[in-house]
PDB file of C-alpha atoms in Angstrom:
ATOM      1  CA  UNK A 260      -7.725 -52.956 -38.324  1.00 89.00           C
ATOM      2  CA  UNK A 261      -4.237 -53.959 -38.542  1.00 95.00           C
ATOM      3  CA  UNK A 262      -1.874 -52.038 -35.928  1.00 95.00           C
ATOM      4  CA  UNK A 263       1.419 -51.613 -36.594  1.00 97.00           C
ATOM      5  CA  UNK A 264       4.062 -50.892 -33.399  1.00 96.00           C
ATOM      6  CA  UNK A 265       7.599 -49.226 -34.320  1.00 97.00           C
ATOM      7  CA  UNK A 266      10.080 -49.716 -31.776  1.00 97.00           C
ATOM      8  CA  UNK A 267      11.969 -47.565 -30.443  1.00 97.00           C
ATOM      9  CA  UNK A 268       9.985 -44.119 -30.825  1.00 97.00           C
ATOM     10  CA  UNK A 269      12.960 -42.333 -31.134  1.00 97.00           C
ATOM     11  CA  UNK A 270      16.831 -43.450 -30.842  1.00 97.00           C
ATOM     12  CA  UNK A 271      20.069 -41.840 -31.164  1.00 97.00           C
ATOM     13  CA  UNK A 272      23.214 -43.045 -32.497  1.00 97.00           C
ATOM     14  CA  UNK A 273      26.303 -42.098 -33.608  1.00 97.00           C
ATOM     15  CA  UNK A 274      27.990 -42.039 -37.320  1.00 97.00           C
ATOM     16  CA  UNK A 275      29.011 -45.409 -38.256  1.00 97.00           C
ATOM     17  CA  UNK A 276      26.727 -47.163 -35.969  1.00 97.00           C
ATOM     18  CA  UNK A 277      24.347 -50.473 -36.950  1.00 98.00           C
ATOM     19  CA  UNK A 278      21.177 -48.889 -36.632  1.00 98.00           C
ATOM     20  CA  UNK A 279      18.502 -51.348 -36.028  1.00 98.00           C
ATOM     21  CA  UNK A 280      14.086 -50.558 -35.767  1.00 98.00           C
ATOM     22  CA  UNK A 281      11.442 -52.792 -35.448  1.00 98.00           C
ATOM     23  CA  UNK A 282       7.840 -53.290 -36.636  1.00 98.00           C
ATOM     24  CA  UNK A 283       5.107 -55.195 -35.413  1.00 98.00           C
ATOM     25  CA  UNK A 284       2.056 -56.376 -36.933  1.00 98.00           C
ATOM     26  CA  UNK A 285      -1.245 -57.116 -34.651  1.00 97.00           C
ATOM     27  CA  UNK A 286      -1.752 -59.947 -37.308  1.00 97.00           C
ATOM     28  CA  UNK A 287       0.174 -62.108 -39.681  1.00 98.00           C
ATOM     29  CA  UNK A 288       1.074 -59.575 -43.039  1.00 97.00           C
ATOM     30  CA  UNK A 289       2.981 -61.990 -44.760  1.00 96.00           C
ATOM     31  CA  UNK A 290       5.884 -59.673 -46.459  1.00 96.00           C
ATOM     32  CA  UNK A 291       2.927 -56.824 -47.081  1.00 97.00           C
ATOM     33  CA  UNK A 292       5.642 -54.552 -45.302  1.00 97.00           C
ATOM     34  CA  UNK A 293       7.295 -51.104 -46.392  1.00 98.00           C
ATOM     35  CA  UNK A 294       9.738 -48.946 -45.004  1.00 98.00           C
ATOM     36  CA  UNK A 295       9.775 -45.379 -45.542  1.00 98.00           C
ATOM     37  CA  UNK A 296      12.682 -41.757 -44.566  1.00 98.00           C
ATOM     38  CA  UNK A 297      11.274 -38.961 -44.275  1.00 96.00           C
ATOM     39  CA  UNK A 298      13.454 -35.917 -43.384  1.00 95.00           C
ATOM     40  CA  UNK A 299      11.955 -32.513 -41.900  1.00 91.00           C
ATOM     41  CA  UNK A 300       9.642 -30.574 -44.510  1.00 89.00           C
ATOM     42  CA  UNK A 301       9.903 -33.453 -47.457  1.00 93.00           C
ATOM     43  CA  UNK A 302       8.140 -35.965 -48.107  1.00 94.00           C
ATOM     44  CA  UNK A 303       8.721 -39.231 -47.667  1.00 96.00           C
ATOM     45  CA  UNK A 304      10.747 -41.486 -49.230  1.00 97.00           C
ATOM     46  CA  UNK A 305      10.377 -45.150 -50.167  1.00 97.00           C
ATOM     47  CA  UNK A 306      13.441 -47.192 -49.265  1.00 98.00           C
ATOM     48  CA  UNK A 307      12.619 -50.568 -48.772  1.00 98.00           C
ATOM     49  CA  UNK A 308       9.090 -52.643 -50.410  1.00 97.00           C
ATOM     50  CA  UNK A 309       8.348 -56.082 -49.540  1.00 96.00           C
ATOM     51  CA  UNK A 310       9.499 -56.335 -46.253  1.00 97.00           C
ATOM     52  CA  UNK A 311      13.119 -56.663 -47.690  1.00 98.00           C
ATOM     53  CA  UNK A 312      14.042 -55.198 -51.693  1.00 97.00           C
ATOM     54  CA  UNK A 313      15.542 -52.163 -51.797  1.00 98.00           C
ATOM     55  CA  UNK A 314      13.730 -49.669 -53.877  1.00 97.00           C
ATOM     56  CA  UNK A 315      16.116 -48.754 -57.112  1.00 95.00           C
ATOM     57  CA  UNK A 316      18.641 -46.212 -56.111  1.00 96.00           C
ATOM     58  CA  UNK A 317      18.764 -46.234 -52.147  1.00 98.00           C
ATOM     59  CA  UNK A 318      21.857 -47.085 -50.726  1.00 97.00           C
ATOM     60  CA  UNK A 319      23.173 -50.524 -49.876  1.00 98.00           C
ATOM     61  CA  UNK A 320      23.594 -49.841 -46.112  1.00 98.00           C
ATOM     62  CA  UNK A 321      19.605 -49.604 -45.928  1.00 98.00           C
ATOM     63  CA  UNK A 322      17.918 -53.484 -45.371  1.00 98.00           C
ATOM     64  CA  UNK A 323      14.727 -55.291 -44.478  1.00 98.00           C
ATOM     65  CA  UNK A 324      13.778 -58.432 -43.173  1.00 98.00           C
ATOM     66  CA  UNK A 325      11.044 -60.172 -41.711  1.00 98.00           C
ATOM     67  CA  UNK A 326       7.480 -61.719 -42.262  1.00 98.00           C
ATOM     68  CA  UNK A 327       3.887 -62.301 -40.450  1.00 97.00           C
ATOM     69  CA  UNK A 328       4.749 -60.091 -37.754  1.00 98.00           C
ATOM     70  CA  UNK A 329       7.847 -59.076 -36.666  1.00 98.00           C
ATOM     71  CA  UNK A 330       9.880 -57.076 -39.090  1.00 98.00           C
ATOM     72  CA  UNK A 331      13.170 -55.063 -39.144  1.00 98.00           C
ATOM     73  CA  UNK A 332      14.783 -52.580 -40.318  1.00 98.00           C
ATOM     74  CA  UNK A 333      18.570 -52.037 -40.810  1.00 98.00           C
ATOM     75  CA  UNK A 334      20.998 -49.054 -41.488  1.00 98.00           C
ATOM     76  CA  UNK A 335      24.345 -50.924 -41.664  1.00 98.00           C
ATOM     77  CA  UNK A 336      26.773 -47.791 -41.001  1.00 98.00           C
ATOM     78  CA  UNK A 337      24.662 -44.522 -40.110  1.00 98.00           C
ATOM     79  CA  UNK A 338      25.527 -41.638 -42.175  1.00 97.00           C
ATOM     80  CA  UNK A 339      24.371 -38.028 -40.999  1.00 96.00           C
ATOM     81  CA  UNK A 340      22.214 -37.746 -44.056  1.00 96.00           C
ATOM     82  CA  UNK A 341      20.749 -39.951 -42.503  1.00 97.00           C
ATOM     83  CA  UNK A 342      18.635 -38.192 -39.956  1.00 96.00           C
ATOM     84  CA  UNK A 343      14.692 -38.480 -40.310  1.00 97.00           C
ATOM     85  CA  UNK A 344      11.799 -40.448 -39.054  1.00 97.00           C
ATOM     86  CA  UNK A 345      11.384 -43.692 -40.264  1.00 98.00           C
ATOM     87  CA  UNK A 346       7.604 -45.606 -40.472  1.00 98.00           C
ATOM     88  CA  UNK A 347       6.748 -49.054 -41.699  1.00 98.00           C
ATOM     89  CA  UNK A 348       3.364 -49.686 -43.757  1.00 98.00           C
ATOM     90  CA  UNK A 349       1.501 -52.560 -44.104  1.00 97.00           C
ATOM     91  CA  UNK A 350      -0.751 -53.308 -46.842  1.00 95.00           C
ATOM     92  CA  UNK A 351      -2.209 -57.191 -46.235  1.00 95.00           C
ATOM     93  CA  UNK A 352      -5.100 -55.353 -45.046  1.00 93.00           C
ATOM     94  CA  UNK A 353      -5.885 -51.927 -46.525  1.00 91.00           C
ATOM     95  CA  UNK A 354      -3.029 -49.715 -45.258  1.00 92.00           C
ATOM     96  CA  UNK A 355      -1.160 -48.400 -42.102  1.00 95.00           C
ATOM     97  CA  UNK A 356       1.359 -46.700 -40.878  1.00 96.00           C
ATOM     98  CA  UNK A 357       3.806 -47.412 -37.897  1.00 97.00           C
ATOM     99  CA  UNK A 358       4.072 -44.081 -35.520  1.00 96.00           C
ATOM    100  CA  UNK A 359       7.804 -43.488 -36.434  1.00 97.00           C
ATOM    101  CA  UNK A 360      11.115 -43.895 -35.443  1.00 97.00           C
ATOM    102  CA  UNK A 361      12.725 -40.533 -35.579  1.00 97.00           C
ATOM    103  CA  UNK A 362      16.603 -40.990 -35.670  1.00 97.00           C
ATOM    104  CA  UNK A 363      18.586 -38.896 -34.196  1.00 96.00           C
ATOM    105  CA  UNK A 364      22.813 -38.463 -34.185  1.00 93.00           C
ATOM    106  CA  UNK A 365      24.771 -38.446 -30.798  1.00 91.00           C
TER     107      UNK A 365
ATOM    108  CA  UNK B  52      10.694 -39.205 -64.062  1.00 88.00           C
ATOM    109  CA  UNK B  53       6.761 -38.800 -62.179  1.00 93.00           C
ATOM    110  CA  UNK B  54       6.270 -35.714 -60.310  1.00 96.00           C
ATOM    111  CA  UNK B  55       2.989 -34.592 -58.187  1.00 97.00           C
ATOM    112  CA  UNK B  56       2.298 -31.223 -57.026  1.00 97.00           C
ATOM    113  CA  UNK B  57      -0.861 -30.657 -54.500  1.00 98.00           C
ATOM    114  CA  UNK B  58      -2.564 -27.080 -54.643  1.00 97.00           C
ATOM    115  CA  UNK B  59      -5.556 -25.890 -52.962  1.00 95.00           C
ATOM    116  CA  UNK B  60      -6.753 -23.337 -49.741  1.00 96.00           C
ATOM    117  CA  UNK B  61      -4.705 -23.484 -46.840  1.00 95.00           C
ATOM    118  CA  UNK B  62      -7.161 -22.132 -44.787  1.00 98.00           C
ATOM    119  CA  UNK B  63     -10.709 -23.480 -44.542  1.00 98.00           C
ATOM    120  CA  UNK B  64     -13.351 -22.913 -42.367  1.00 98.00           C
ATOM    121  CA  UNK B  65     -14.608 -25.538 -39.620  1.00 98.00           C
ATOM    122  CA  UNK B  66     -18.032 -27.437 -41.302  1.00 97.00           C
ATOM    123  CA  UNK B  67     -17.034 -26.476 -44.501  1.00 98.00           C
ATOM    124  CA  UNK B  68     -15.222 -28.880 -47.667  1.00 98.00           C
ATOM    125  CA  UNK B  69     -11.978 -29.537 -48.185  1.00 98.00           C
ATOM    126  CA  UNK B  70     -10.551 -29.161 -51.683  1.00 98.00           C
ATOM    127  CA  UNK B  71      -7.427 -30.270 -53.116  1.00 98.00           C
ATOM    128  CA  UNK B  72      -5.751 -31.193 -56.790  1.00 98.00           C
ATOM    129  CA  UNK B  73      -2.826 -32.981 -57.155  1.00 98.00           C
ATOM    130  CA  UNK B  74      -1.220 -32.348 -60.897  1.00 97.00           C
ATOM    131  CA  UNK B  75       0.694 -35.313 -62.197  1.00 96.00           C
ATOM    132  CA  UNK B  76       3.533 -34.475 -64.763  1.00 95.00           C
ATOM    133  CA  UNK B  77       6.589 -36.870 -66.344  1.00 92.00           C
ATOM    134  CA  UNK B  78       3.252 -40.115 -66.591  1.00 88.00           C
ATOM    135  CA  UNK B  79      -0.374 -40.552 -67.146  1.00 88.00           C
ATOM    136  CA  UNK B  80      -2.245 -40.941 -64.882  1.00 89.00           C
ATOM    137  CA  UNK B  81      -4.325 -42.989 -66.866  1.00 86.00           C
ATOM    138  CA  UNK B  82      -1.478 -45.941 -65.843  1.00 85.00           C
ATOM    139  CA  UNK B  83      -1.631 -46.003 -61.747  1.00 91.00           C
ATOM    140  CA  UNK B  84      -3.013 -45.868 -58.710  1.00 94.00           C
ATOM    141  CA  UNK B  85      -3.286 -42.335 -56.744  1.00 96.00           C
ATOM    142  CA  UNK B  86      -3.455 -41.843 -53.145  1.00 97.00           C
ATOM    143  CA  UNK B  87      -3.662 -39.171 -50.610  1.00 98.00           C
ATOM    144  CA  UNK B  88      -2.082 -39.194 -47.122  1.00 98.00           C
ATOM    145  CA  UNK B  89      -2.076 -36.770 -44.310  1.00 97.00           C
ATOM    146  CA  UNK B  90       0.339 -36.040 -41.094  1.00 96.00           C
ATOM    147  CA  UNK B  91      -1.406 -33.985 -38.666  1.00 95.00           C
ATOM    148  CA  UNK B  92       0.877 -31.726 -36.601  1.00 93.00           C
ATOM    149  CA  UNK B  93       3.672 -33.500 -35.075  1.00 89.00           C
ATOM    150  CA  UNK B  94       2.355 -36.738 -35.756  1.00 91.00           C
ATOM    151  CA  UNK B  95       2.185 -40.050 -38.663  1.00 92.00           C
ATOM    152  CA  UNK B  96       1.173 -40.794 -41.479  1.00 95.00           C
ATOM    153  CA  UNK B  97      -2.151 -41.670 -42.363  1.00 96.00           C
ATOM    154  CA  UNK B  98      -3.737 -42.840 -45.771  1.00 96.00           C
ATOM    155  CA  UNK B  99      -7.057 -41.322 -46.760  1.00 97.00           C
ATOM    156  CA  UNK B 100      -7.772 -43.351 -50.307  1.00 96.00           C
ATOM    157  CA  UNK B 101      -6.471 -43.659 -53.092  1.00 95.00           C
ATOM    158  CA  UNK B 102      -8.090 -43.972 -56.516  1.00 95.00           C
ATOM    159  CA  UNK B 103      -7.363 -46.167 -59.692  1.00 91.00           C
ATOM    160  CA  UNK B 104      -6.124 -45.757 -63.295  1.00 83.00           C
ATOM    161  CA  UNK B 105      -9.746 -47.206 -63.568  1.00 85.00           C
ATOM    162  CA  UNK B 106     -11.028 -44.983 -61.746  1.00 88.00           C
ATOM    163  CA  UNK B 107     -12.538 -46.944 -58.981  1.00 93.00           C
ATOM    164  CA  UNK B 108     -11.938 -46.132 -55.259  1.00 96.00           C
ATOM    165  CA  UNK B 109     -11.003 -47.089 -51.809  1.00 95.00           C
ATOM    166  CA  UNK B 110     -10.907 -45.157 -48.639  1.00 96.00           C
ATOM    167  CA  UNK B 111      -9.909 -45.619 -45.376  1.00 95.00           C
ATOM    168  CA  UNK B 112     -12.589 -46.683 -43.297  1.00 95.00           C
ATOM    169  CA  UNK B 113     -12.212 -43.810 -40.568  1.00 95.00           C
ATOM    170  CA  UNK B 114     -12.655 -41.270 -42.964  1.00 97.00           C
ATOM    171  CA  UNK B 115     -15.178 -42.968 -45.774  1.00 96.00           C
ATOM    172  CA  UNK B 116     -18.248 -41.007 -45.010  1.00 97.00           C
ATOM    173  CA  UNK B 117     -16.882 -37.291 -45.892  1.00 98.00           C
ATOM    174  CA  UNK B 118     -13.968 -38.421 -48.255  1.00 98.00           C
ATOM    175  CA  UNK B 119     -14.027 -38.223 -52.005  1.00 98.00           C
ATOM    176  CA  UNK B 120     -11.026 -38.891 -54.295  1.00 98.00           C
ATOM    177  CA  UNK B 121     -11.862 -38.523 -58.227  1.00 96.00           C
ATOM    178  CA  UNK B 122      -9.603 -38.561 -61.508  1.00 94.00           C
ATOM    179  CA  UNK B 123      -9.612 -36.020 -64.051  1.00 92.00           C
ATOM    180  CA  UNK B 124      -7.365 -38.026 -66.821  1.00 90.00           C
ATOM    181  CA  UNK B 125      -8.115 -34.539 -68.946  1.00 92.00           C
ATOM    182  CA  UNK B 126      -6.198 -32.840 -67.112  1.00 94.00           C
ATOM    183  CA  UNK B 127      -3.822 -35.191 -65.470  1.00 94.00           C
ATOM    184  CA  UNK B 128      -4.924 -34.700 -61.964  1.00 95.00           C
ATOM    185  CA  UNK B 129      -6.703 -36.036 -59.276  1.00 96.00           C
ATOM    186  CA  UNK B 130      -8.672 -34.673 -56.393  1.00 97.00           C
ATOM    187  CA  UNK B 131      -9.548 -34.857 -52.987  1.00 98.00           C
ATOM    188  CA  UNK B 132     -12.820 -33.386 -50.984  1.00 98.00           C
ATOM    189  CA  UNK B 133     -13.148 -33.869 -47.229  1.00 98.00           C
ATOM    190  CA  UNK B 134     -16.819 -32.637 -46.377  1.00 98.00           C
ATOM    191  CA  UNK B 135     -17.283 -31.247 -42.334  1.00 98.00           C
ATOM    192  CA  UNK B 136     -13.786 -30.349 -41.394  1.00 98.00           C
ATOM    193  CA  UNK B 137     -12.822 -29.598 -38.177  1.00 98.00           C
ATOM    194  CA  UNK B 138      -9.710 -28.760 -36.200  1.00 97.00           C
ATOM    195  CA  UNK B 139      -8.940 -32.578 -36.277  1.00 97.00           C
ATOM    196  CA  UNK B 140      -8.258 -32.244 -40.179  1.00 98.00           C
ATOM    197  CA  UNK B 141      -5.616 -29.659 -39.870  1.00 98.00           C
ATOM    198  CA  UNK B 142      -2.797 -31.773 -41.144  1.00 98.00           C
ATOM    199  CA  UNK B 143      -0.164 -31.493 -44.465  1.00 97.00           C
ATOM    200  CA  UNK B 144      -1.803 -33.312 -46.849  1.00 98.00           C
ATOM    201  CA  UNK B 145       0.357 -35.192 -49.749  1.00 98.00           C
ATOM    202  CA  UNK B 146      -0.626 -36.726 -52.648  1.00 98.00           C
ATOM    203  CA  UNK B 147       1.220 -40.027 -53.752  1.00 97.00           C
ATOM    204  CA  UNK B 148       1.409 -42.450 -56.442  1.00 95.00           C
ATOM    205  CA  UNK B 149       1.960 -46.231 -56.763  1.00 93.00           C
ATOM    206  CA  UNK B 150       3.638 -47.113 -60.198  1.00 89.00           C
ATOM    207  CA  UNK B 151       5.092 -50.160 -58.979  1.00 88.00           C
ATOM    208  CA  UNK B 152       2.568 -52.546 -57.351  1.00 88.00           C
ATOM    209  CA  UNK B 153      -0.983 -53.824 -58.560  1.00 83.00           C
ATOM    210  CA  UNK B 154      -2.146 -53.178 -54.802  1.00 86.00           C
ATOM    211  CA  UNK B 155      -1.914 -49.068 -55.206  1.00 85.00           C
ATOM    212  CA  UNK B 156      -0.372 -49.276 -51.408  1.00 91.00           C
ATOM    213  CA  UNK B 157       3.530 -48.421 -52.503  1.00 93.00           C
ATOM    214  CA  UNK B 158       3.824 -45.117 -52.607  1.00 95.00           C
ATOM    215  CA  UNK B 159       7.149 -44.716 -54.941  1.00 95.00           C
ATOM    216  CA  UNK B 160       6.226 -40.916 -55.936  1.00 96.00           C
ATOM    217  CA  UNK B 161       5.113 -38.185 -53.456  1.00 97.00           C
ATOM    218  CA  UNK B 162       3.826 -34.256 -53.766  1.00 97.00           C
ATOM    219  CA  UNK B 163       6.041 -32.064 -51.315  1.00 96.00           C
ATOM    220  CA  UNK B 164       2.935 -31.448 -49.573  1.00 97.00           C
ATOM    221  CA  UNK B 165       0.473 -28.765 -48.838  1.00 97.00           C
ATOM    222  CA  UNK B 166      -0.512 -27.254 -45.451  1.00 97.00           C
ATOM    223  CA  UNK B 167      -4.292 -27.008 -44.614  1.00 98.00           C
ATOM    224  CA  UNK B 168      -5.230 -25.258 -41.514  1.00 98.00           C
ATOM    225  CA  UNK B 169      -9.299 -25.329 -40.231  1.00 98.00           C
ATOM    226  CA  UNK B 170      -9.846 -22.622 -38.841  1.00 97.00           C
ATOM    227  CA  UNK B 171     -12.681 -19.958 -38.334  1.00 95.00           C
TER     228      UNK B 171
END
């Protein structure tokens, strides 16, 4: 099994802020990376596939980047809509999840 | 514009079957790949199969033995049994689509999600 680590578990930042969260693979996934928001009682969202292309019609301030192993994620100037939990997903090997990143504002 | 909506029990009883349907409007399903994913309480995300416009399946390995996900291009819909439930299978369970990808591991459309609670 692949095993995907999120870092950090949870953060908190405040409007405006860069808003950085990593992923780790246990092996090399190439770019089989995607990012996913998911805000209390919805489902989630896809925001970024590919380890960096932004999925038609999320905002510009969301990016990817990485490949093999060591991904991130980027929210360029944190919004309050922003609030949720954020997972990556690999899919080299079957699938998994990350555990989450659940954003918080200060 | 795809849209999924799960239905099914919300409460079932520990040993017995899980049953779920997940409707598919605004496509055919006839076109993707369908999955289904769970979050137990206060935790991830995790995948439990999906199955193809073909029909064929795949499952995650943890669950393979009691898991069956089958198309129904009738109606539209696909459909997930979990045979043996326990307490560990209390979870929201969402169904999800891939319209994008040849893989069937980009889940661009999602179900809100339906609560199922074992419990005797």
């Amino acid at each position: 099994d692949i095993q995907m680590t999120q870092s950090p578990s949870s953060l908190s930042a405040s409007v405006g802020d860069r808003v950085t969260i990593t992923c780790q693979a246990s092996q090399d996934i190439s770019n089989y990376l995607n990012w996913y928001q998911q805000k209390p009682g919805k489902a989630p969202k896809l925001l970024i596939y590919d380890a960096s292309h932004l999925q038609t019609g999320v905002p510009s301030r969301f990016s990817g980047s990485g490949s093999g192993t060591d991904f991130t994620f980027t929210i360029s100037s944190l919004q309050p809509e922003d609030i949720a939990t954020y997972y990556c997903q690999q899919y080299d090997v079957l699938l998994t999840f990350g555990q989450g990143t659940r954003l918080e504002i200060k | 514009q795809v849209q999924l909506q799960e239905s099914g029990p919300g409460l079932v009883k520990p040993s017995e079957t899980l049953s779920l349907t997940c409707i598919v409007s605004g496509g055919s399903i006839s076109d993707y790949y369908w999955s289904w994913i769970r979050q137990a309480p206060g935790k991830g995300l995790e995948w439990i199969g999906y199955v193809s416009f073909s029909g064929s399946t795949t499952y995650n390995p943890s669950l393979k033995s009691r898991v069956t996900i089958s198309v129904d291009t009738s109606k539209n819909q696909f459909s997930l049994r979990l045979t043996s439930v326990t307490a560990a299978d209390t979870a929201v369970y969402h169904c999800a689509g891939d319209t994008m990808s040849s893989t069937g591991y980009l889940f661009d459309y999602w179900g809100q999600g339906t609560q199922v609670t074992v419990s005797s």
